[in-house]
Short mmCIF file of C-alpha atoms in Angstrom, two decimals:
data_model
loop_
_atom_site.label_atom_id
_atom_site.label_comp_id
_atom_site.label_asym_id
_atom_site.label_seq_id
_atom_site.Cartn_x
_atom_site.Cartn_y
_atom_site.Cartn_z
CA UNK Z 669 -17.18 -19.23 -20.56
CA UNK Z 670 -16.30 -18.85 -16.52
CA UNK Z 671 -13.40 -20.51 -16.94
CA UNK Z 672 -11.75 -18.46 -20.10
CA UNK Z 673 -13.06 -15.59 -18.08
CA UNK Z 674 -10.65 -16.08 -15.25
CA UNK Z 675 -7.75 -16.88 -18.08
CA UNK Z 676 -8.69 -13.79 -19.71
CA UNK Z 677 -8.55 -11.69 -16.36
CA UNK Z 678 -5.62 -13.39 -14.96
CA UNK Z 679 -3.51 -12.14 -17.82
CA UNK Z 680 -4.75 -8.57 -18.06
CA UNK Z 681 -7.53 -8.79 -20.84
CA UNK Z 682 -9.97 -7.06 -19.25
CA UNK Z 683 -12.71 -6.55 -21.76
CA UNK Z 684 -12.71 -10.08 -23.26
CA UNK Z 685 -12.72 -11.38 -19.80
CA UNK Z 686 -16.08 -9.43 -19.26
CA UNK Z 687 -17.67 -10.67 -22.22
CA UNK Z 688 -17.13 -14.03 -21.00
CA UNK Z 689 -18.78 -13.52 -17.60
CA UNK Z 690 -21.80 -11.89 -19.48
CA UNK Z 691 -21.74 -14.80 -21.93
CA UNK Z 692 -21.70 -16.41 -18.74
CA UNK Z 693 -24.67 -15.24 -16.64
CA UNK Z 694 -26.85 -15.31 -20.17
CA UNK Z 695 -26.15 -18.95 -20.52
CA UNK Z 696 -27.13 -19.20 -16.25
CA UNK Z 697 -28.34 -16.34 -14.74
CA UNK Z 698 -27.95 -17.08 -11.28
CA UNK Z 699 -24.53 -17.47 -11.80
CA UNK Z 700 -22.92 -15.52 -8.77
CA UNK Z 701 -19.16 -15.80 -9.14
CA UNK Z 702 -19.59 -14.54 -12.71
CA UNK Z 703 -21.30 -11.79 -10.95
CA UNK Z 704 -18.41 -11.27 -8.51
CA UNK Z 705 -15.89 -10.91 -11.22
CA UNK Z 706 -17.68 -8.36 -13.31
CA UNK Z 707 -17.98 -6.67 -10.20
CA UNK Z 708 -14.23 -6.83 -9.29
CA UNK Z 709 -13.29 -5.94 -12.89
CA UNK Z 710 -15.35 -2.97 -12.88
CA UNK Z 711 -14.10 -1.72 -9.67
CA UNK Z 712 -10.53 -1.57 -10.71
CA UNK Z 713 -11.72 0.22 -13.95
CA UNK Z 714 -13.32 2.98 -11.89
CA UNK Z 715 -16.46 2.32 -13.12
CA UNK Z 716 -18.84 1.94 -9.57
CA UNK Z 717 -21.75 2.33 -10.74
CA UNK Z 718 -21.80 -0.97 -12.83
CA UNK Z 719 -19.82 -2.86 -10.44
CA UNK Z 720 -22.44 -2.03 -7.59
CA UNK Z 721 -24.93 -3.42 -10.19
CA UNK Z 722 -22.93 -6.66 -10.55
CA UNK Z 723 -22.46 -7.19 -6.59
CA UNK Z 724 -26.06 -6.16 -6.04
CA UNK Z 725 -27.22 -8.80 -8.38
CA UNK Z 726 -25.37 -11.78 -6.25
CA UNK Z 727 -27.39 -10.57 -3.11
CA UNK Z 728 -30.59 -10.85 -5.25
CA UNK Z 729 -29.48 -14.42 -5.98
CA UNK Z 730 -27.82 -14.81 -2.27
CA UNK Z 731 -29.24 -12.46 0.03
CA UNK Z 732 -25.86 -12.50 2.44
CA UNK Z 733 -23.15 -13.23 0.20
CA UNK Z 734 -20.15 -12.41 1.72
CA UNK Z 735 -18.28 -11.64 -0.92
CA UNK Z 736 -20.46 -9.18 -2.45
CA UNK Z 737 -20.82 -7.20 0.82
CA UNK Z 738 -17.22 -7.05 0.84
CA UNK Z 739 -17.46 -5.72 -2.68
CA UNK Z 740 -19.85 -3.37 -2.23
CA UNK Z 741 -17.78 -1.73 0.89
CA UNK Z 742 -14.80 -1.36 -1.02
CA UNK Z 743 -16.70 0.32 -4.13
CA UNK Z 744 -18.56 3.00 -1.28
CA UNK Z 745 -15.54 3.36 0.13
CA UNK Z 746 -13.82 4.33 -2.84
CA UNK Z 747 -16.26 6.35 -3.52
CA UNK Z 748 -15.97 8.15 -0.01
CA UNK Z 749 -19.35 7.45 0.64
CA UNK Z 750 -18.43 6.28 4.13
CA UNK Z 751 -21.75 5.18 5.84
CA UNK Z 752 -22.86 3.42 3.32
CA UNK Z 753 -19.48 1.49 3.33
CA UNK Z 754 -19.56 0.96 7.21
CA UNK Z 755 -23.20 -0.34 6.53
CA UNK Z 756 -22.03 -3.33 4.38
CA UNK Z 757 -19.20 -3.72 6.13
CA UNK Z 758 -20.77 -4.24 9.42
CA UNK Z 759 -22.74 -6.89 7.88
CA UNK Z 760 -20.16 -9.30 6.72
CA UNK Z 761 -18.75 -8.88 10.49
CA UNK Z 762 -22.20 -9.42 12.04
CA UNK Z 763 -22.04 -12.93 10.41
CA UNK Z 764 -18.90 -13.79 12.52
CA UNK Z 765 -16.35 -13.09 9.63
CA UNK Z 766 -13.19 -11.71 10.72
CA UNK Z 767 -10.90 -10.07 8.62
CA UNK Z 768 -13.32 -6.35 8.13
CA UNK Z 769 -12.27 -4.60 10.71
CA UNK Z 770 -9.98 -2.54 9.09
CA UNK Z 771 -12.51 -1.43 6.78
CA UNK Z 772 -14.70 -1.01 9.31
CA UNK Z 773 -11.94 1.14 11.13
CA UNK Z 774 -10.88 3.22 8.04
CA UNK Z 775 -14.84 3.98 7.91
CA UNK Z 776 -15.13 5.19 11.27
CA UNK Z 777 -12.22 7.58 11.37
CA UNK Z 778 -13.34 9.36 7.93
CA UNK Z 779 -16.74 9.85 9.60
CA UNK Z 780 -14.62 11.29 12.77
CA UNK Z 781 -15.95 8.66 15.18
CA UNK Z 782 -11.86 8.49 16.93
CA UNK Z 783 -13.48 6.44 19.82
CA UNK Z 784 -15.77 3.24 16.87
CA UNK Z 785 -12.52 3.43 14.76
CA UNK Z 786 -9.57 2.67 17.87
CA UNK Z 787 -11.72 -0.24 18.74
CA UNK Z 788 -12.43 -1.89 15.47
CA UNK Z 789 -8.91 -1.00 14.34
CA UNK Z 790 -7.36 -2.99 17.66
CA UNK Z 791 -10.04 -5.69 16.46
CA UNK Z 792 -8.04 -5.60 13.16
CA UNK Z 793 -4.18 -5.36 15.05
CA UNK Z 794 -4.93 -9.02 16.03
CA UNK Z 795 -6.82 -10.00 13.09
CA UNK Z 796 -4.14 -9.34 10.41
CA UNK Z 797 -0.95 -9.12 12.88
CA UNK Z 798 1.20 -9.07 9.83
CA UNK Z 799 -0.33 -5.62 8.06
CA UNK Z 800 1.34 -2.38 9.14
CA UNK Z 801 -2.24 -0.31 8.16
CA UNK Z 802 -4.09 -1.11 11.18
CA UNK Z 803 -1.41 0.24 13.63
CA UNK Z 804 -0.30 3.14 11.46
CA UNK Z 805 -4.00 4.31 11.76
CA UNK Z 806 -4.23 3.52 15.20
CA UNK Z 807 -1.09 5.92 15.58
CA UNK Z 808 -2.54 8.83 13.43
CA UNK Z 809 -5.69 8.43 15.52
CA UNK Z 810 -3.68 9.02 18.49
CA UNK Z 811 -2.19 11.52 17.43
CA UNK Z 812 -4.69 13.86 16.01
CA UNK Z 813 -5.98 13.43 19.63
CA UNK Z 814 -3.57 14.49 21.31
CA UNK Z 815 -2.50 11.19 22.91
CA UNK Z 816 1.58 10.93 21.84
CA UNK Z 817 1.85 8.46 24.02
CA UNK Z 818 -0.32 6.08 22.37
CA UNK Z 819 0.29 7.36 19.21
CA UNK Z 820 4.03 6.43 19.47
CA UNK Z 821 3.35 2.49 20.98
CA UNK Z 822 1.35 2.16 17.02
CA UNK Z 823 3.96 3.77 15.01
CA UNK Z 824 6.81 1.31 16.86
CA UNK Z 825 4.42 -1.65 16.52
CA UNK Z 826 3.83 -0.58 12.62
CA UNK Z 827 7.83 0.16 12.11
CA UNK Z 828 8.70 -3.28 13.33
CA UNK Z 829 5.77 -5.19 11.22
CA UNK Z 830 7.18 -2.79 8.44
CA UNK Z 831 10.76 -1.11 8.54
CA UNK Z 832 10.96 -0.11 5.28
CA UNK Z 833 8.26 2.74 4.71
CA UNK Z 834 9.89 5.65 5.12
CA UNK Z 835 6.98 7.90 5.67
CA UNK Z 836 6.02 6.31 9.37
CA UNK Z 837 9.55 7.30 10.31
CA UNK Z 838 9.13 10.50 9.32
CA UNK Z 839 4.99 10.69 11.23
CA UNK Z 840 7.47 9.22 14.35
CA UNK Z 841 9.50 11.64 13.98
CA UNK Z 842 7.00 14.36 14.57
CA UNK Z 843 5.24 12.74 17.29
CA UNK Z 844 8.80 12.88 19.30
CA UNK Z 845 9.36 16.48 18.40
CA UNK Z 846 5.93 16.71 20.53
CA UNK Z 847 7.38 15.10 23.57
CA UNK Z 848 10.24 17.38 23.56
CA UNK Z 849 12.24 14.10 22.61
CA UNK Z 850 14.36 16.24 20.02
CA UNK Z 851 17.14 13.48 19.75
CA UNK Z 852 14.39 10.88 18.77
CA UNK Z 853 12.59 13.40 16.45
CA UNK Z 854 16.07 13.95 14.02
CA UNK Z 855 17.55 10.48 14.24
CA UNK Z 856 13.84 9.10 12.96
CA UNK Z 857 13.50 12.01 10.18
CA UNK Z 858 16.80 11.26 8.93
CA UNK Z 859 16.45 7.35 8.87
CA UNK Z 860 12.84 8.65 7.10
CA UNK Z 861 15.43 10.25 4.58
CA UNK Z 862 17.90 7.37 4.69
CA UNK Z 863 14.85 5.44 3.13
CA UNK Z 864 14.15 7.56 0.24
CA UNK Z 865 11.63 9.93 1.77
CA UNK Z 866 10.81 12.71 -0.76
CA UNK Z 867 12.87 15.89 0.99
CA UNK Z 868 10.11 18.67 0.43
CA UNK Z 869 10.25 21.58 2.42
CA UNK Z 870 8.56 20.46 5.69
CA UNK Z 871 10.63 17.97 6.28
CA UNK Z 872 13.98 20.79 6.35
CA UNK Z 873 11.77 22.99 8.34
CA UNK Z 874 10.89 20.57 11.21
CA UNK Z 875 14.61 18.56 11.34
CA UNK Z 876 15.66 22.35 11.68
CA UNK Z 877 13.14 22.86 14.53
CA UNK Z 878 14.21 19.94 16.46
CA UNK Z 879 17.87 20.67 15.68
CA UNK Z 880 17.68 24.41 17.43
CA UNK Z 881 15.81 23.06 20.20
CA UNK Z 882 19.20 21.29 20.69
CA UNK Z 883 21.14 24.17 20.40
CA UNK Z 884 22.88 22.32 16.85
CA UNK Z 885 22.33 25.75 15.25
CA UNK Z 886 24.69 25.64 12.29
CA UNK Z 887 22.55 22.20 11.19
CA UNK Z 888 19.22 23.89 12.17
CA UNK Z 889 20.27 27.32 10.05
CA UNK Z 890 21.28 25.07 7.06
CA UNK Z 891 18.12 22.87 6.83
CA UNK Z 892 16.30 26.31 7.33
CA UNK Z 893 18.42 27.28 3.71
CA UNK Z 894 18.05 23.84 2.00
CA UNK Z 895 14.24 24.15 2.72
CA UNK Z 896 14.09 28.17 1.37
CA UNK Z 897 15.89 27.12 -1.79
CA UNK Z 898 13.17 24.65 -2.40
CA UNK Z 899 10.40 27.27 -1.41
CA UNK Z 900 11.81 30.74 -1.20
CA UNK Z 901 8.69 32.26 0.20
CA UNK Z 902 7.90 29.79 2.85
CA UNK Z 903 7.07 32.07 5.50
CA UNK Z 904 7.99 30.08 8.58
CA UNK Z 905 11.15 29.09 7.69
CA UNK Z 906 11.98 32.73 6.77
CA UNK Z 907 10.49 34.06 10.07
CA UNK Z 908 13.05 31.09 12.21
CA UNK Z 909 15.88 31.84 10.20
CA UNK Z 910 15.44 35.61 10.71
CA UNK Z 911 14.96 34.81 14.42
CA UNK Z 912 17.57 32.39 14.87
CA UNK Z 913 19.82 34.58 13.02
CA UNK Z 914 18.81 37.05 15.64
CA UNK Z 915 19.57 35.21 18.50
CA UNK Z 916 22.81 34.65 17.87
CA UNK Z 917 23.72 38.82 17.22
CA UNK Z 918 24.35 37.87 12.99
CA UNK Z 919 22.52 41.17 12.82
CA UNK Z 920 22.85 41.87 8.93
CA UNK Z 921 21.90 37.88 8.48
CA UNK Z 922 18.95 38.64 10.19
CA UNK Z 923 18.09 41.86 8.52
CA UNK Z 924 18.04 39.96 5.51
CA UNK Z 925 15.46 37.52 6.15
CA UNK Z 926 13.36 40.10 7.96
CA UNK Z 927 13.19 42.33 4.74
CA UNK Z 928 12.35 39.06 3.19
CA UNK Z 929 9.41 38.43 5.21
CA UNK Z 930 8.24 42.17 4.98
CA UNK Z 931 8.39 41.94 1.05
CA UNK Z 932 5.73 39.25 1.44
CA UNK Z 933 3.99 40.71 4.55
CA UNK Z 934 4.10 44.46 4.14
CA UNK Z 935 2.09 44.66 7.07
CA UNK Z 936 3.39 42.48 9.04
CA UNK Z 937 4.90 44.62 12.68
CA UNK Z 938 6.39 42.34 14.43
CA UNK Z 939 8.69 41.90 11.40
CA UNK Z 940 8.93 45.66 11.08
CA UNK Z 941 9.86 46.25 14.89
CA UNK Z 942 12.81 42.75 14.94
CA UNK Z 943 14.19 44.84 11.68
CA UNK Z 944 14.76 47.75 13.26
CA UNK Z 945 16.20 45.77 16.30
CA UNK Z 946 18.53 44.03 13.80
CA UNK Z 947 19.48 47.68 12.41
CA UNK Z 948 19.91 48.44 16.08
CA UNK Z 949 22.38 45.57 16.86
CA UNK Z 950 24.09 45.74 13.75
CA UNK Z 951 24.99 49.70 14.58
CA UNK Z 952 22.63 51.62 12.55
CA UNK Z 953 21.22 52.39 15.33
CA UNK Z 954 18.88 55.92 13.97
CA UNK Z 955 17.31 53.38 11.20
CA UNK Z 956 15.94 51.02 13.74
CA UNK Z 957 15.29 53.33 15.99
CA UNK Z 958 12.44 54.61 13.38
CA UNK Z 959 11.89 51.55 11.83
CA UNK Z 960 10.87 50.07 15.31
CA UNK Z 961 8.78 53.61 16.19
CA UNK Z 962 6.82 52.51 12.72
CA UNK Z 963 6.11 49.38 13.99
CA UNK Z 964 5.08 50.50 17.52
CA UNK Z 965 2.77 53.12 15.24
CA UNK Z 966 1.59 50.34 13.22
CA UNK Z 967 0.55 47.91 15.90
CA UNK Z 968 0.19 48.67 19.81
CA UNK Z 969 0.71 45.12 20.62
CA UNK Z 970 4.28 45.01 19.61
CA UNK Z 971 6.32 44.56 22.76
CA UNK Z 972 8.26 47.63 23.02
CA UNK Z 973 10.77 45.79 25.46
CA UNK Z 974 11.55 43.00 22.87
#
């Protein structure tokens, strides 16, 4: 019954292959790898509840069981019941098994323990030297702490383990724009792109950042459009283009986006008062005279120098 179990499971049929490791464990009920695979099968159908059942019946039989801890980690941690996965997993390691740090890792950093999860995920680096997980987290770790130096070591060491997932390009990307490495920042979110990253509207808005932070403005103002045509009332992208547009005197550009930004931010002062500058520079200079006097009105912390 084991045996056509596996066969059963190896070729997709799921619910046969369970009847056969029930048949199974009726015919011998401490039976633990027949245990193990109605476990596994219930886990990939979603169904956690049973397949806790099925790994919790190969401790009764084998208090210890590796596998089953392992099991029961995976279903917890599914199930984003974190401590509970960390528990199980910590047991398989205390038994001098390698190879559950990562879990252990993963477990850690969802509980927002940044200092438990570096070290068991550098426990899992050199553990499974070939997965690009381990050092990807390590990276994001890093980074949500501030640390862009470390952050960028993981995202190299996880690029060269794995060159071909475009989204770490594109996370490297933004950890250069942080160390004012602009050049970095767009030649890794284009390669991102170059490796079918989906182009949603972030990604225009920051290869337009680092592109006007080196003074490419023509590139920076026409990511700022590509990502506007994709999401015409992102509000950030309006406010830089408007700015931008600004900067470089294209006063009835800039007027443009401004009005933009005030039709979704009516109350919005600062926008008000860089209209009426626009107005100003572009010669209707009585218009943003009072447009800026509303704004001033509106909102005493609005620079009257700007």
């Amino acid at each position: 019954m084991y045996k056509e179990g596996l066969a059963l499971r190896s070729n997709g049929q799921l619910p046969a292959a369970i009847s056969r490791f029930s048949a199974a464990i009726y015919l011998y009920q401490p039976f633990t790898d027949a245990y193990l695979q109605l476990g596994d099968i219930y886990r990939i159908q979603q169904q956690p509840e049973k397949a806790v059942t099925q790994y919790q019946a190969v401790l009764e039989c084998q208090p210890g069981h590796i596998y089953a801890l392992r099991g029961l980690a995976a279903v917890y941690y599914d199930q984003h019941a974190y401590e509970q996965a960390l528990t199980y997993a910590l047991q398989v390691r205390a038994q001098g098994v390698s190879g559950e740090s990562l879990r252990i890792g993963q477990c850690y950093a969802a509980l927002h323990d940044s200092m438990s999860a570096q070290d068991a995920l550098k426990m899992a680096c050199a553990e499974m030297p070939g997965n690009s997980e381990p050092p990807c987290l390590l990276a994001r770790l890093y980074a949500s702490g501030g640390n862009f130096a470390a952050s960028i070591y993981y995202f190299q060491q996880a690029i060269r383990i794995d060159s071909t997932q475009s989204q770490l390009y594109y996370e490297a990307g933004k950890i250069y724009f942080n160390i004012n490495d602009y050049t970095k920042a767009i030649q890794y979110y284009e390669h991102a792109a170059a490796l079918g990253l989906p182009l949603h509207t972030a990604y225009h808005y920051n290869l337009a950042m680092a592109c006007l932070k080196l003074e490419q403005t023509a590139k920076g103002i026409k990511m700022l459009e590509v990502a506007l045509s994709l999401h015409p009332e992102d509000i950030p992208a309006i406010y830089l283009l408007a700015h931008t547009y600004y900067t470089r005197q294209e006063f009835k550009e800039a007027i443009v986006q401004w009005n933009l930004l005030l039709s979704l931010q009516p109350e919005n002062a600062f926008a008000l008062f860089m209209l009426g500058k626009s107005y100003i520079g572009a010669g209707n200079v009585d218009k943003g005279i009072a447009l800026c006097d509303r704004a001033l009105s509106a909102n005493s912390s609005v620079p009257a120098s700007m």
